Amino acid sequence: MRRFQFLFACLMLIAAVVAARAQERLNVVASFSILGDFVRNVGGDRVNVTTLVGPNSDVHVYSPAPADAKKIADARLVIVNGLGLEGWLPRLVQSAGGKARIVAATDGIAPRKLGSDADPHAWQSVANAKTYVANISAALAAADPAGAEAYRANATVYLAKLDALDREVREAVAQIPAARRKVISTHDAFGYLASSYGIAFIAPLGVSTESEASARDIARIITQIRTQKIPAVFLENISDARLIGRISAETGAKVGGTLYSDSLTGEKGDAPTYIEMVRHNIKALTSALAN
């Protein structure tokens, strides 16, 4: 009986320690799944991360739920992309009434411009992703000075992985003949990837999935595919497949698969993390374009 009581007491102590540590963790809200992955890699076990826009969901057209206001109110830190991506966020923050610090992970990144709009999809360049990580590390350290060293160490490890990923992408793209580095995607989410790695992306939609392609836009792209012999068109996990299917049927360009632009997948999907997302996208592109 005494042995049982001793074991029970030990288990209760362990549970109390775990609960205390959970309470001590920094509550962080990330606006969407890709940012959530960055925060988890940098924050490690010192943070509780909540993501507003989850896997396979479209941050452009997201409608916040009442529960999201509570998440913001309970947070010490809110990590957003910025560059106009989360147009719905200011009203949510106002309604939440919390005191969380709002940090844009894109601070310091020169935005790609499309007319008067900034392209918010800066994470599609791995070099930019490193800036995201540095900004997140600094924000976590400011909110939790006792964990600053841990955040810096985690960021250093993750940045090394991103350096390796950048080399991997460049080596893969180098295997694609220059004349074949042209694809069609649903919306203009890959401009930073294009400028960093030399693959041309043409999209019937603009930088936001809120826009709609006109008949003239579609006709122009069909003509472009035929005249430039663009070899492949790609679906996106957050967009309606019918538009790309129509373009493929009209031109004979093959559907090269699905690219992940603005969202990760669930754990069992092709892109549960940022690194796996980039690897999946590059593998899909090289498979469709290399031959």
XYZ file of C-alpha atoms in Angstrom:
291
model
C 0.000 0.000 0.000
C 2.797 2.423 0.861
C 4.513 1.684 -2.443
C 1.304 2.432 -4.294
C 0.879 5.674 -2.377
C 4.456 6.665 -3.172
C 3.983 5.995 -6.912
C 0.701 7.901 -6.883
C 2.356 10.857 -5.172
C 5.167 10.834 -7.781
C 2.677 10.821 -10.631
C 0.766 13.692 -9.079
C 3.987 15.675 -8.700
C 4.942 15.074 -12.330
C 1.460 16.145 -13.453
C 1.704 19.302 -11.360
C 5.113 20.156 -12.853
C 3.835 19.592 -16.411
C 0.754 21.742 -15.719
C 2.892 24.501 -14.199
C 5.200 24.512 -17.215
C 2.229 24.649 -19.574
C 0.908 27.683 -17.700
C 4.323 29.349 -17.907
C 4.484 28.943 -21.673
C 4.115 31.994 -23.859
C 0.728 32.116 -25.599
C 1.314 33.008 -29.254
C -1.258 33.337 -32.030
C -0.120 32.958 -35.650
C -2.456 34.197 -38.356
C -2.095 31.153 -40.633
C -0.514 27.714 -40.835
C 2.855 28.583 -42.393
C 3.554 31.198 -39.723
C 2.439 28.718 -37.089
C 5.090 26.270 -38.269
C 7.801 28.944 -38.086
C 6.767 29.877 -34.546
C 6.768 26.259 -33.384
C 10.264 25.710 -34.753
C 11.646 28.799 -33.035
C 9.549 28.666 -29.872
C 9.952 24.988 -29.089
C 8.491 23.900 -25.763
C 8.444 27.440 -24.338
C 5.420 28.468 -26.403
C 1.795 27.494 -26.930
C 0.983 28.232 -30.574
C -2.552 28.762 -31.833
C -3.203 29.243 -35.547
C -6.254 31.172 -36.738
C -6.359 29.958 -40.360
C -5.653 26.249 -40.264
C -4.376 23.673 -42.781
C -5.811 23.714 -46.312
C -7.656 26.978 -45.611
C -7.437 30.240 -47.538
C -6.126 33.181 -45.516
C -7.212 35.661 -48.223
C -10.935 35.043 -47.710
C -10.976 33.915 -44.083
C -13.936 34.979 -41.922
C -12.971 35.071 -38.224
C -15.135 33.138 -35.780
C -16.114 34.470 -32.323
C -13.636 32.011 -30.778
C -10.810 33.777 -32.631
C -11.348 36.945 -30.602
C -10.772 34.969 -27.413
C -7.577 33.478 -28.851
C -6.285 36.985 -29.530
C -7.390 38.203 -26.089
C -5.529 35.360 -24.364
C -2.307 35.833 -26.354
C 0.825 37.719 -25.345
C 2.033 37.865 -28.936
C 0.301 37.756 -32.331
C 2.447 36.960 -35.373
C 1.032 38.120 -38.699
C 2.386 38.162 -42.229
C 1.535 41.750 -43.078
C 1.823 43.184 -46.599
C -1.973 43.277 -46.770
C -2.505 39.523 -46.441
C -4.761 39.547 -43.377
C -7.245 42.288 -44.264
C -9.697 40.866 -41.737
C -7.271 41.045 -38.799
C -7.471 44.688 -37.547
C -11.195 44.415 -36.800
C -10.616 41.087 -35.027
C -7.874 42.581 -32.846
C -10.087 45.540 -31.997
C -12.994 43.302 -31.013
C -10.697 41.074 -28.928
C -9.621 43.997 -26.752
C -6.454 42.209 -25.657
C -3.018 43.617 -25.006
C -1.067 41.275 -27.257
C 1.821 42.737 -29.224
C 1.238 42.441 -32.993
C 4.377 41.606 -35.001
C 4.613 41.436 -38.801
C 6.992 38.634 -39.742
C 7.763 40.349 -43.071
C 9.416 43.412 -41.493
C 12.569 44.202 -43.463
C 11.498 42.365 -46.632
C 11.259 44.505 -49.766
C 7.798 43.662 -51.139
C 7.246 42.654 -54.707
C 4.827 45.100 -56.302
C 1.936 44.345 -58.652
C 0.606 47.724 -59.652
C -0.361 49.459 -56.435
C -0.571 46.210 -54.449
C 2.152 44.522 -52.445
C 2.514 40.796 -53.036
C 2.149 39.253 -49.564
C 3.475 35.773 -50.460
C 7.055 36.539 -49.414
C 7.539 33.129 -47.735
C 7.744 31.501 -51.185
C 11.413 32.555 -51.271
C 13.438 30.561 -48.746
C 15.735 33.568 -48.295
C 12.702 35.562 -47.166
C 11.648 32.739 -44.864
C 14.919 33.301 -43.013
C 13.837 36.902 -42.364
C 10.512 35.634 -41.043
C 12.387 33.361 -38.619
C 14.714 36.145 -37.450
C 11.751 38.455 -36.806
C 9.868 35.745 -34.929
C 12.924 34.915 -32.813
C 13.338 38.583 -31.853
C 9.629 38.945 -31.060
C 9.603 35.850 -28.844
C 12.728 37.010 -27.009
C 11.177 40.436 -26.390
C 7.988 38.875 -25.023
C 9.860 36.274 -22.953
C 13.370 37.545 -22.099
C 14.089 34.487 -19.939
C 13.798 32.327 -23.053
C 15.851 34.543 -25.362
C 18.826 32.193 -25.483
C 16.604 29.197 -26.224
C 14.831 31.064 -29.021
C 18.139 32.110 -30.584
C 19.449 28.532 -30.396
C 16.275 27.124 -31.974
C 16.359 29.765 -34.691
C 20.011 28.972 -35.482
C 19.189 25.290 -35.945
C 16.173 26.052 -38.126
C 18.023 28.657 -40.216
C 20.668 26.035 -41.031
C 17.870 23.782 -42.304
C 16.567 26.642 -44.453
C 20.055 27.237 -45.886
C 20.188 23.559 -46.874
C 16.691 23.811 -48.354
C 17.667 26.847 -50.444
C 20.626 24.931 -51.898
C 18.364 21.959 -52.583
C 15.900 24.122 -54.506
C 18.619 25.780 -56.594
C 20.152 22.425 -57.501
C 16.748 21.054 -58.525
C 15.855 24.062 -60.692
C 19.246 23.846 -62.397
C 18.142 20.483 -63.811
C 15.245 22.109 -65.710
C 16.107 23.407 -69.193
C 15.846 27.213 -69.158
C 13.283 27.245 -71.984
C 10.932 25.017 -69.973
C 10.912 27.037 -66.742
C 7.397 28.369 -67.333
C 4.171 27.229 -65.665
C 0.586 28.308 -65.050
C -0.744 28.466 -61.484
C -4.164 29.514 -60.230
C -3.327 32.784 -58.465
C -0.222 34.920 -58.371
C 1.312 33.392 -55.251
C 4.715 32.372 -56.547
C 6.295 35.642 -57.637
C 8.978 35.542 -54.932
C 9.826 31.964 -55.862
C 10.021 33.023 -59.497
C 12.398 35.914 -58.847
C 14.592 33.863 -56.499
C 14.883 30.697 -58.557
C 14.158 31.635 -62.170
C 10.853 29.886 -62.864
C 8.190 32.004 -64.584
C 4.675 31.727 -63.140
C 1.641 32.990 -65.030
C -1.673 33.198 -63.183
C -5.218 34.047 -64.289
C -5.984 35.451 -60.819
C -4.139 38.242 -59.031
C -2.259 38.066 -55.737
C -5.500 37.314 -53.884
C -7.922 34.453 -54.447
C -10.711 36.993 -53.854
C -10.327 38.153 -57.455
C -11.962 36.419 -60.396
C -10.460 35.739 -63.800
C -12.241 37.424 -66.687
C -12.874 35.739 -70.020
C -10.225 38.036 -71.507
C -7.663 36.940 -68.869
C -8.317 33.282 -69.604
C -8.156 33.796 -73.382
C -4.863 35.676 -72.999
C -3.333 32.859 -70.958
C -4.537 30.188 -73.381
C -2.897 32.113 -76.230
C 0.280 32.525 -74.181
C 0.476 28.802 -73.423
C 0.158 27.971 -77.108
C 2.616 30.561 -78.414
C 5.246 30.049 -75.689
C 4.714 26.274 -75.488
C 4.272 26.370 -71.702
C 4.469 22.698 -70.716
C 2.401 22.450 -67.527
C -0.383 23.954 -65.465
C -0.737 23.454 -61.710
C -3.580 23.251 -59.246
C -3.408 24.826 -55.781
C -4.670 23.282 -52.567
C -6.717 26.382 -51.690
C -8.268 27.081 -55.106
C -11.054 25.691 -57.271
C -9.576 23.137 -59.689
C -12.068 23.872 -62.479
C -10.286 26.941 -63.854
C -6.979 25.118 -64.318
C -8.822 22.086 -65.686
C -10.452 24.269 -68.326
C -7.135 25.845 -69.341
C -5.507 22.403 -69.554
C -8.328 21.046 -71.719
C -8.176 24.062 -74.055
C -4.413 23.959 -74.572
C -3.274 20.390 -74.039
C -0.812 21.522 -71.358
C -0.580 18.765 -68.781
C -1.700 19.221 -65.201
C 1.559 18.917 -63.284
C -0.048 18.313 -59.900
C -0.906 20.431 -56.878
C 1.223 23.248 -55.515
C 0.903 24.503 -51.956
C 0.860 28.274 -51.928
C -0.790 29.869 -48.903
C -1.431 26.924 -46.609
C 0.127 23.785 -45.228
C -1.733 20.481 -45.069
C -2.624 18.379 -42.065
C -0.013 16.054 -40.587
C -0.854 13.246 -43.041
C -0.800 15.480 -46.116
C 1.982 16.273 -48.584
C 3.003 19.526 -46.897
C 2.563 19.454 -43.096
C 5.548 21.784 -42.577
C 7.089 24.683 -44.471
C 10.179 22.684 -45.434
C 8.083 19.787 -46.699
C 5.858 22.240 -48.589
C 8.823 23.709 -50.461
C 10.223 20.253 -51.197
C 6.869 19.044 -52.495
C 6.446 22.078 -54.741
C 9.918 21.840 -56.238
C 9.573 18.101 -56.822
C 6.245 18.686 -58.595
C 7.740 21.459 -60.719
C 10.873 19.575 -61.703
C 8.907 16.404 -62.484
C 6.620 18.317 -64.853
C 9.211 20.579 -66.458
C 12.492 18.668 -66.620
C 11.556 16.596 -69.686
